[in-house]
């Protein structure tokens, strides 16, 4: 089967403005750097794949995984199906409602899952599996953007298995493969084996931070395949955001708080909100993931008078316009932080997870340390950092932030150069690696 252009697997439909930014900036970046190569795009995996789970692979997950890849290639490899669409930024669609089902209703929807059942039986979306499998079998280079999928949560492991399947199908056809732009936080031992199995056979593994590089090395991924690069959302800084939001006053203190993980540590939120209100500046709550954060934002707004909550999901360019007039952003969301920094707004970061924000802010050598929710007294330390930002009369923090952003953009450009070379160079069926590991901190 003749090699045919570049295929990018990313989120084309999303409720998260960070994922919107990732996919749009990735498509723009690819189209600007792969010359005459045709670029096509897939929205993650076909719904029919939702029947595949890590548990379903059996006692030997690698053997079960390989057998499943065989069955998919045999079933769909010769089936006529529409091509994956040509990649363009307009393919990326953001759901701006800012909410989703939660609690018992969400659990009931997942149990019923009628569309998944119909897709598994081939009664709906019949062409999607063949389109996806054939696209992976034919592309010169297949690039997977996990968009935060590889996380130590029970619901993420099956998503990762399904996406690894597509990457492995490409590898089995002798195609070049790359996985990019993610932190590697894998807890399940079976999934670690699968990640090691596929990543070790990839040509390019792009990770956002040094700790993820170390994790990949622990899994046995060869160093020559590993590249450390800042998150692709930094690329948003190269293009202007939306205009200033008319209803956000200059000097506002903004908050972008991950509502799903807000209570993983000591509950000091009332101390934080009342302390922020005491500075006498307006407070604004809005993030890149309001579908997860809106309920908690409303809860925080009850702790002080006059707190403004954005009740929908702004797009990533609009989000920049909301942050631009602000004096500081307090954030436990990575992409909200990067978008604020793109507008010169200082950020006080709070780590809600394992290491994601901490690692990225260390990579940037940012002057304000990341605080952890799990370390008692975090609210007082965050308030002290906010006071530092508010007292930045000479705008030293903003000037330093501009230097940091410029450096991050240079690191992205350098780190992705070997990936673009993979897309445009000739290769045999046994493609090699990309040479010595490149790290942005070297």
Short mmCIF file of C-alpha atoms in Angstrom, two decimals:
data_model
loop_
_atom_site.label_atom_id
_atom_site.label_comp_id
_atom_site.label_asym_id
_atom_site.label_seq_id
_atom_site.Cartn_x
_atom_site.Cartn_y
_atom_site.Cartn_z
CA UNK A 1 0.00 0.00 0.00
CA UNK A 2 1.55 3.31 -1.10
CA UNK A 3 2.36 5.90 1.57
CA UNK A 4 0.10 8.93 1.40
CA UNK A 5 0.75 12.18 3.27
CA UNK A 6 0.41 12.91 6.97
CA UNK A 7 -2.41 11.87 9.30
CA UNK A 8 -2.99 13.73 12.58
CA UNK A 9 -5.20 12.19 15.28
CA UNK A 10 -6.43 14.87 17.65
CA UNK A 11 -9.59 16.29 19.23
CA UNK A 12 -11.71 17.89 16.55
CA UNK A 13 -14.85 18.15 18.73
CA UNK A 14 -14.36 19.21 22.34
CA UNK A 15 -15.82 21.01 25.33
CA UNK A 16 -12.36 22.19 26.42
CA UNK A 17 -10.89 25.40 24.99
CA UNK A 18 -7.42 24.06 25.77
CA UNK A 19 -8.04 21.13 23.43
CA UNK A 20 -9.47 23.57 20.89
CA UNK A 21 -6.21 25.52 21.09
CA UNK A 22 -4.10 22.36 20.86
CA UNK A 23 -5.84 21.06 17.77
CA UNK A 24 -6.06 24.37 15.92
CA UNK A 25 -2.47 25.34 16.67
CA UNK A 26 -1.24 21.84 15.78
CA UNK A 27 -3.03 21.89 12.41
CA UNK A 28 -1.76 25.40 11.68
CA UNK A 29 1.78 24.36 12.70
CA UNK A 30 1.71 21.23 10.51
CA UNK A 31 0.33 22.96 7.45
CA UNK A 32 3.02 25.64 7.80
CA UNK A 33 5.89 23.15 8.01
CA UNK A 34 5.33 20.02 5.93
CA UNK A 35 5.62 21.59 2.51
CA UNK A 36 3.53 19.93 -0.17
CA UNK A 37 2.55 16.97 1.99
CA UNK A 38 -1.20 16.38 2.22
CA UNK A 39 -2.41 16.47 5.83
CA UNK A 40 -5.59 14.68 6.94
CA UNK A 41 -7.22 14.59 10.37
CA UNK A 42 -9.13 12.15 12.56
CA UNK A 43 -11.18 13.01 15.63
CA UNK A 44 -9.58 10.50 18.01
CA UNK A 45 -11.01 6.99 17.39
CA UNK A 46 -14.27 5.68 15.87
CA UNK A 47 -17.16 5.16 18.28
CA UNK A 48 -17.08 1.46 17.37
CA UNK A 49 -13.75 1.25 19.25
CA UNK A 50 -15.55 2.00 22.53
CA UNK A 51 -16.19 -1.72 22.95
CA UNK A 52 -12.43 -2.27 23.33
CA UNK A 53 -11.14 -2.08 26.90
CA UNK A 54 -7.93 -2.79 28.73
CA UNK A 55 -9.65 -5.58 30.69
CA UNK A 56 -10.82 -7.11 27.42
CA UNK A 57 -7.25 -7.72 26.27
CA UNK A 58 -6.91 -10.66 28.68
CA UNK A 59 -4.07 -11.80 30.92
CA UNK A 60 -1.35 -10.86 28.43
CA UNK A 61 -2.30 -7.31 27.37
CA UNK A 62 0.37 -7.05 24.66
CA UNK A 63 -0.66 -10.32 23.00
CA UNK A 64 -4.35 -9.37 23.21
CA UNK A 65 -3.56 -5.92 21.83
CA UNK A 66 -1.63 -7.33 18.85
CA UNK A 67 -4.39 -9.82 18.09
CA UNK A 68 -6.96 -7.03 18.15
CA UNK A 69 -4.86 -4.94 15.76
CA UNK A 70 -4.68 -7.96 13.42
CA UNK A 71 -8.46 -8.36 13.44
CA UNK A 72 -9.05 -4.68 12.72
CA UNK A 73 -6.64 -4.64 9.78
CA UNK A 74 -8.11 -7.85 8.36
CA UNK A 75 -11.68 -6.57 8.74
CA UNK A 76 -11.25 -3.01 7.47
CA UNK A 77 -7.99 -2.86 5.53
CA UNK A 78 -9.60 -3.58 2.15
CA UNK A 79 -13.00 -2.00 2.78
CA UNK A 80 -13.84 0.98 0.60
CA UNK A 81 -14.52 4.01 2.77
CA UNK A 82 -14.33 7.82 2.57
CA UNK A 83 -10.92 9.35 3.16
CA UNK A 84 -10.29 11.17 6.40
CA UNK A 85 -10.97 14.90 5.84
CA UNK A 86 -8.21 17.27 4.85
CA UNK A 87 -6.88 19.00 7.95
CA UNK A 88 -7.94 22.60 8.45
CA UNK A 89 -8.56 24.69 11.55
CA UNK A 90 -12.28 24.95 10.77
CA UNK A 91 -12.63 21.19 11.52
CA UNK A 92 -12.11 21.93 15.21
CA UNK A 93 -15.45 22.55 16.94
CA UNK A 94 -15.86 23.80 20.50
CA UNK A 95 -19.04 23.13 22.48
CA UNK A 96 -19.55 26.47 24.25
CA UNK A 97 -22.37 25.42 26.60
CA UNK A 98 -19.93 24.94 29.48
CA UNK A 99 -21.79 22.09 31.19
CA UNK A 100 -22.34 18.35 30.92
CA UNK A 101 -24.28 15.63 32.72
CA UNK A 102 -23.02 14.79 36.18
CA UNK A 103 -23.75 12.38 39.02
CA UNK A 104 -26.48 9.73 38.54
CA UNK A 105 -27.56 11.05 35.13
CA UNK A 106 -24.04 10.73 33.77
CA UNK A 107 -23.67 7.24 35.22
CA UNK A 108 -27.02 6.23 33.67
CA UNK A 109 -26.00 7.61 30.27
CA UNK A 110 -22.77 5.61 30.38
CA UNK A 111 -24.60 2.42 31.31
CA UNK A 112 -27.13 2.79 28.51
CA UNK A 113 -24.57 3.99 25.91
CA UNK A 114 -26.99 3.21 23.08
CA UNK A 115 -24.96 4.94 20.37
CA UNK A 116 -21.88 2.96 21.39
CA UNK A 117 -23.89 -0.27 21.24
CA UNK A 118 -25.32 0.53 17.82
CA UNK A 119 -21.85 1.46 16.52
CA UNK A 120 -20.40 -1.80 17.86
CA UNK A 121 -23.07 -3.70 15.91
CA UNK A 122 -22.32 -1.71 12.76
CA UNK A 123 -25.81 -0.22 12.68
CA UNK A 124 -24.62 3.42 12.74
CA UNK A 125 -21.42 5.20 11.67
CA UNK A 126 -20.55 2.20 9.49
CA UNK A 127 -17.81 3.91 7.50
CA UNK A 128 -15.87 5.41 10.41
CA UNK A 129 -13.84 2.32 11.44
CA UNK A 130 -12.72 1.64 7.86
CA UNK A 131 -11.88 5.32 7.33
CA UNK A 132 -9.73 5.39 10.48
CA UNK A 133 -7.99 2.04 9.97
CA UNK A 134 -7.26 2.66 6.29
CA UNK A 135 -6.00 6.18 7.00
CA UNK A 136 -3.50 4.79 9.52
CA UNK A 137 -2.43 2.02 7.14
CA UNK A 138 -1.83 4.45 4.26
CA UNK A 139 -0.27 7.58 5.78
CA UNK A 140 3.42 8.28 5.43
CA UNK A 141 3.41 9.60 9.01
CA UNK A 142 0.73 9.20 11.70
CA UNK A 143 0.82 11.78 14.52
CA UNK A 144 -1.22 11.29 17.68
CA UNK A 145 -1.89 14.27 19.95
CA UNK A 146 -3.16 12.73 23.24
CA UNK A 147 -4.51 16.10 24.44
CA UNK A 148 -4.20 15.07 28.08
CA UNK A 149 -5.56 11.53 27.62
CA UNK A 150 -2.66 9.76 29.37
CA UNK A 151 -3.55 10.33 33.00
CA UNK A 152 -3.72 8.13 36.11
CA UNK A 153 -7.53 7.90 36.16
CA UNK A 154 -9.75 4.80 35.72
CA UNK A 155 -11.67 6.26 32.78
CA UNK A 156 -8.61 7.27 30.75
CA UNK A 157 -6.96 3.85 30.35
CA UNK A 158 -9.45 2.52 27.79
CA UNK A 159 -9.22 5.74 25.76
CA UNK A 160 -5.46 5.30 25.59
CA UNK A 161 -5.76 1.64 24.50
CA UNK A 162 -8.02 2.63 21.58
CA UNK A 163 -5.69 5.36 20.38
CA UNK A 164 -2.62 3.19 20.77
CA UNK A 165 -4.38 0.69 18.50
CA UNK A 166 -4.48 3.21 15.67
CA UNK A 167 -0.83 4.05 16.13
CA UNK A 168 0.12 0.37 16.21
CA UNK A 169 -1.85 -0.36 13.02
CA UNK A 170 0.28 2.25 11.26
CA UNK A 171 3.45 0.72 12.68
CA UNK A 172 2.43 -2.74 11.50
CA UNK A 173 2.26 -1.32 7.97
CA UNK A 174 5.78 0.09 8.26
CA UNK A 175 4.55 3.68 8.58
CA UNK A 176 6.28 6.30 10.64
CA UNK A 177 4.50 7.19 13.86
CA UNK A 178 4.74 9.98 16.41
CA UNK A 179 3.02 10.73 19.70
CA UNK A 180 3.33 14.34 20.79
CA UNK A 181 2.47 17.03 23.31
CA UNK A 182 1.63 15.20 26.51
CA UNK A 183 2.68 14.47 30.06
CA UNK A 184 3.15 10.80 30.84
CA UNK A 185 1.29 9.84 34.03
CA UNK A 186 0.57 6.11 33.79
CA UNK A 187 -0.35 4.12 36.90
CA UNK A 188 -1.85 0.86 35.60
CA UNK A 189 0.88 -1.78 35.11
CA UNK A 190 -0.87 -3.30 32.07
CA UNK A 191 -1.19 0.07 30.38
CA UNK A 192 2.46 0.80 31.10
CA UNK A 193 3.34 -2.34 29.12
CA UNK A 194 1.22 -1.22 26.18
CA UNK A 195 2.62 2.31 26.21
CA UNK A 196 6.16 0.90 26.29
CA UNK A 197 5.28 -1.55 23.49
CA UNK A 198 3.98 1.12 21.11
CA UNK A 199 6.24 4.03 22.09
CA UNK A 200 9.37 1.90 21.67
CA UNK A 201 8.34 1.32 18.06
CA UNK A 202 7.46 4.95 17.36
CA UNK A 203 9.82 7.32 15.55
CA UNK A 204 9.16 10.40 17.67
CA UNK A 205 7.83 10.66 21.23
CA UNK A 206 7.26 14.28 22.25
CA UNK A 207 6.77 14.90 25.97
CA UNK A 208 6.03 18.20 27.66
CA UNK A 209 8.37 17.98 30.63
CA UNK A 210 11.52 16.38 32.03
CA UNK A 211 9.62 14.17 34.51
CA UNK A 212 7.65 12.60 31.67
CA UNK A 213 10.92 11.98 29.81
CA UNK A 214 12.19 10.17 32.91
CA UNK A 215 8.97 8.12 33.07
CA UNK A 216 9.37 7.09 29.42
CA UNK A 217 12.95 6.04 30.10
CA UNK A 218 11.72 3.94 33.05
CA UNK A 219 9.29 2.21 30.69
CA UNK A 220 12.19 1.29 28.43
CA UNK A 221 11.51 3.70 25.57
CA UNK A 222 14.85 4.31 23.78
CA UNK A 223 16.33 7.72 24.52
CA UNK A 224 16.84 8.42 20.82
CA UNK A 225 13.07 8.58 20.29
CA UNK A 226 12.37 11.06 23.10
CA UNK A 227 11.98 14.81 22.66
CA UNK A 228 11.09 17.27 25.43
CA UNK A 229 9.07 20.18 24.14
CA UNK A 230 6.76 22.81 25.67
CA UNK A 231 3.02 22.42 25.22
CA UNK A 232 1.74 23.40 21.77
CA UNK A 233 -0.70 25.92 23.28
CA UNK A 234 2.33 28.20 23.66
CA UNK A 235 2.05 28.64 19.88
CA UNK A 236 -1.13 30.66 20.46
CA UNK A 237 1.12 33.55 21.49
CA UNK A 238 2.30 33.89 17.88
CA UNK A 239 -1.18 35.00 16.78
CA UNK A 240 -3.38 37.74 18.30
CA UNK A 241 -6.22 36.83 20.62
CA UNK A 242 -9.69 38.34 20.70
CA UNK A 243 -10.22 41.93 21.76
CA UNK A 244 -10.53 42.94 25.42
CA UNK A 245 -13.71 41.78 27.14
CA UNK A 246 -15.89 44.82 27.78
CA UNK A 247 -17.18 43.50 31.12
CA UNK A 248 -13.77 42.72 32.67
CA UNK A 249 -12.33 45.67 34.58
CA UNK A 250 -8.60 46.40 34.50
CA UNK A 251 -6.87 44.95 37.56
CA UNK A 252 -9.31 42.05 37.94
CA UNK A 253 -8.01 38.94 39.70
CA UNK A 254 -8.98 35.91 37.57
CA UNK A 255 -9.22 32.29 38.71
CA UNK A 256 -9.14 29.14 36.57
CA UNK A 257 -9.70 26.28 39.01
CA UNK A 258 -9.92 22.60 38.10
CA UNK A 259 -13.22 21.69 39.75
CA UNK A 260 -12.68 17.93 39.44
CA UNK A 261 -9.52 17.99 41.54
CA UNK A 262 -10.11 21.01 43.76
CA UNK A 263 -10.60 18.93 46.91
CA UNK A 264 -7.62 16.58 46.59
CA UNK A 265 -5.80 18.41 49.39
CA UNK A 266 -6.65 20.55 52.39
CA UNK A 267 -9.82 22.60 51.97
CA UNK A 268 -8.58 26.20 52.19
CA UNK A 269 -10.77 27.64 49.46
CA UNK A 270 -12.76 29.99 51.69
CA UNK A 271 -9.51 31.36 53.08
CA UNK A 272 -8.29 31.95 49.53
CA UNK A 273 -11.44 33.62 48.18
CA UNK A 274 -11.90 35.90 51.18
CA UNK A 275 -8.22 36.79 51.07
CA UNK A 276 -8.43 37.64 47.38
CA UNK A 277 -11.56 39.75 47.94
CA UNK A 278 -9.67 41.70 50.62
CA UNK A 279 -7.32 43.07 47.95
CA UNK A 280 -10.26 45.15 46.72
CA UNK A 281 -10.02 44.02 43.09
CA UNK A 282 -12.88 42.40 41.12
CA UNK A 283 -12.78 38.58 41.02
CA UNK A 284 -13.50 36.61 37.83
CA UNK A 285 -13.88 32.82 37.55
CA UNK A 286 -13.39 31.34 34.07
CA UNK A 287 -11.25 28.48 32.75
CA UNK A 288 -10.60 26.50 29.59
CA UNK A 289 -12.76 23.63 30.92
CA UNK A 290 -15.98 25.14 32.26
CA UNK A 291 -17.83 21.86 31.67
CA UNK A 292 -15.82 20.50 34.61
CA UNK A 293 -15.26 23.71 36.55
CA UNK A 294 -18.55 25.62 36.48
CA UNK A 295 -20.19 24.01 39.53
CA UNK A 296 -17.12 24.59 41.68
CA UNK A 297 -16.79 28.14 40.38
CA UNK A 298 -20.37 28.82 41.47
CA UNK A 299 -19.52 27.36 44.89
CA UNK A 300 -16.50 29.64 45.24
CA UNK A 301 -18.61 32.64 44.23
CA UNK A 302 -20.78 32.15 47.34
CA UNK A 303 -17.78 32.88 49.57
CA UNK A 304 -17.44 36.59 48.75
CA UNK A 305 -19.75 39.28 47.33
CA UNK A 306 -19.57 40.40 43.72
CA UNK A 307 -17.62 37.47 42.30
CA UNK A 308 -18.23 37.14 38.54
CA UNK A 309 -18.60 33.64 37.04
CA UNK A 310 -18.58 33.08 33.29
CA UNK A 311 -21.44 30.62 32.75
CA UNK A 312 -20.32 29.25 29.38
CA UNK A 313 -17.15 28.10 27.65
CA UNK A 314 -15.27 30.86 25.81
CA UNK A 315 -13.06 29.81 22.93
CA UNK A 316 -9.34 29.97 23.53
CA UNK A 317 -8.90 33.26 21.68
CA UNK A 318 -11.81 34.82 23.57
CA UNK A 319 -10.37 33.47 26.82
CA UNK A 320 -7.21 35.43 26.10
CA UNK A 321 -9.34 38.57 25.73
CA UNK A 322 -10.95 37.88 29.10
CA UNK A 323 -7.57 37.46 30.82
CA UNK A 324 -5.82 40.41 29.11
CA UNK A 325 -7.14 43.19 31.42
CA UNK A 326 -6.44 41.14 34.54
CA UNK A 327 -3.65 41.83 37.02
CA UNK A 328 -3.05 38.12 37.78
CA UNK A 329 -4.47 34.66 37.10
CA UNK A 330 -4.68 32.08 39.91
CA UNK A 331 -4.79 28.79 38.06
CA UNK A 332 -4.81 25.03 38.50
CA UNK A 333 -5.39 24.67 34.73
CA UNK A 334 -2.31 24.39 32.50
CA UNK A 335 -3.84 25.76 29.31
CA UNK A 336 -5.56 28.66 31.05
CA UNK A 337 -2.15 29.52 32.50
CA UNK A 338 -0.45 29.47 29.10
CA UNK A 339 -3.19 31.59 27.51
CA UNK A 340 -2.88 34.19 30.29
CA UNK A 341 0.90 34.26 29.86
CA UNK A 342 0.34 34.80 26.13
CA UNK A 343 -1.31 38.10 27.11
CA UNK A 344 1.45 39.11 29.52
CA UNK A 345 -0.63 38.33 32.62
CA UNK A 346 1.33 36.93 35.60
CA UNK A 347 0.19 33.51 36.82
CA UNK A 348 0.09 32.00 40.29
CA UNK A 349 -0.12 28.25 39.67
CA UNK A 350 -1.66 25.59 41.92
CA UNK A 351 -0.86 21.91 41.33
CA UNK A 352 -4.00 19.74 41.58
CA UNK A 353 -2.53 16.58 40.07
CA UNK A 354 0.72 14.62 40.16
CA UNK A 355 3.22 16.98 38.56
CA UNK A 356 1.82 18.53 35.35
CA UNK A 357 1.76 22.22 36.26
CA UNK A 358 4.78 21.98 38.53
CA UNK A 359 6.89 20.45 35.76
CA UNK A 360 5.85 22.99 33.13
CA UNK A 361 6.47 26.01 35.37
CA UNK A 362 9.84 24.57 36.37
CA UNK A 363 10.63 24.11 32.69
CA UNK A 364 9.84 27.79 32.13
CA UNK A 365 11.97 28.78 35.16
CA UNK A 366 8.99 30.89 36.18
CA UNK A 367 9.74 33.21 39.12
CA UNK A 368 6.60 32.29 41.11
CA UNK A 369 6.70 28.71 42.46
CA UNK A 370 3.77 26.34 42.00
CA UNK A 371 1.87 25.56 45.21
CA UNK A 372 0.39 22.12 45.93
CA UNK A 373 -3.13 21.59 47.26
CA UNK A 374 -1.82 18.63 49.26
CA UNK A 375 0.57 20.82 51.31
CA UNK A 376 -1.20 22.53 54.20
CA UNK A 377 -1.16 26.32 54.18
CA UNK A 378 -1.28 26.59 50.41
CA UNK A 379 -3.93 29.34 50.44
CA UNK A 380 -1.74 31.72 52.46
CA UNK A 381 1.20 31.14 50.13
CA UNK A 382 -0.98 31.72 47.06
CA UNK A 383 -2.24 34.98 48.57
CA UNK A 384 1.36 36.09 49.17
CA UNK A 385 2.19 35.38 45.53
CA UNK A 386 -0.88 37.32 44.36
CA UNK A 387 0.19 40.28 46.49
CA UNK A 388 3.59 40.15 44.78
CA UNK A 389 1.87 40.32 41.39
CA UNK A 390 -0.37 43.21 42.44
CA UNK A 391 2.62 45.18 43.73
CA UNK A 392 4.59 44.73 40.48
CA UNK A 393 4.56 48.46 39.74
CA UNK A 394 7.51 48.31 37.33
CA UNK A 395 5.90 45.33 35.56
CA UNK A 396 9.02 43.25 36.04
CA UNK A 397 6.93 40.06 36.13
CA UNK A 398 5.29 40.91 32.84
CA UNK A 399 8.64 41.67 31.23
CA UNK A 400 10.12 38.43 32.50
CA UNK A 401 7.03 36.55 31.34
CA UNK A 402 7.50 37.93 27.82
CA UNK A 403 11.09 36.63 27.76
CA UNK A 404 9.92 33.23 29.00
CA UNK A 405 7.22 33.00 26.33
CA UNK A 406 9.68 33.88 23.57
CA UNK A 407 12.05 31.19 24.84
CA UNK A 408 9.26 28.61 24.97
CA UNK A 409 8.28 29.37 21.38
CA UNK A 410 11.86 28.85 20.27
CA UNK A 411 11.95 25.53 22.10
CA UNK A 412 8.77 24.36 20.38
CA UNK A 413 10.16 25.24 16.96
CA UNK A 414 13.43 23.40 17.63
CA UNK A 415 11.78 20.33 19.13
CA UNK A 416 9.36 19.80 16.24
CA UNK A 417 11.93 20.22 13.46
CA UNK A 418 12.80 16.48 13.46
CA UNK A 419 9.10 15.59 13.31
CA UNK A 420 8.62 17.72 10.21
CA UNK A 421 11.70 16.05 8.74
CA UNK A 422 10.00 12.67 9.25
CA UNK A 423 7.00 13.94 7.32
CA UNK A 424 8.98 15.03 4.29
CA UNK A 425 11.92 12.61 4.03
CA UNK A 426 11.90 9.27 2.23
CA UNK A 427 12.01 6.11 4.29
CA UNK A 428 11.99 2.35 4.14
CA UNK A 429 9.71 -0.04 5.94
CA UNK A 430 11.95 -0.05 9.01
CA UNK A 431 12.21 3.62 9.88
CA UNK A 432 14.81 4.53 12.43
CA UNK A 433 14.71 6.93 15.32
CA UNK A 434 15.43 10.64 15.29
CA UNK A 435 18.94 10.61 16.69
CA UNK A 436 19.99 11.60 20.21
CA UNK A 437 17.31 12.75 22.65
CA UNK A 438 16.60 16.46 22.41
CA UNK A 439 15.64 18.28 25.57
CA UNK A 440 14.51 21.90 25.75
CA UNK A 441 16.61 22.40 28.88
CA UNK A 442 19.86 21.24 27.30
#
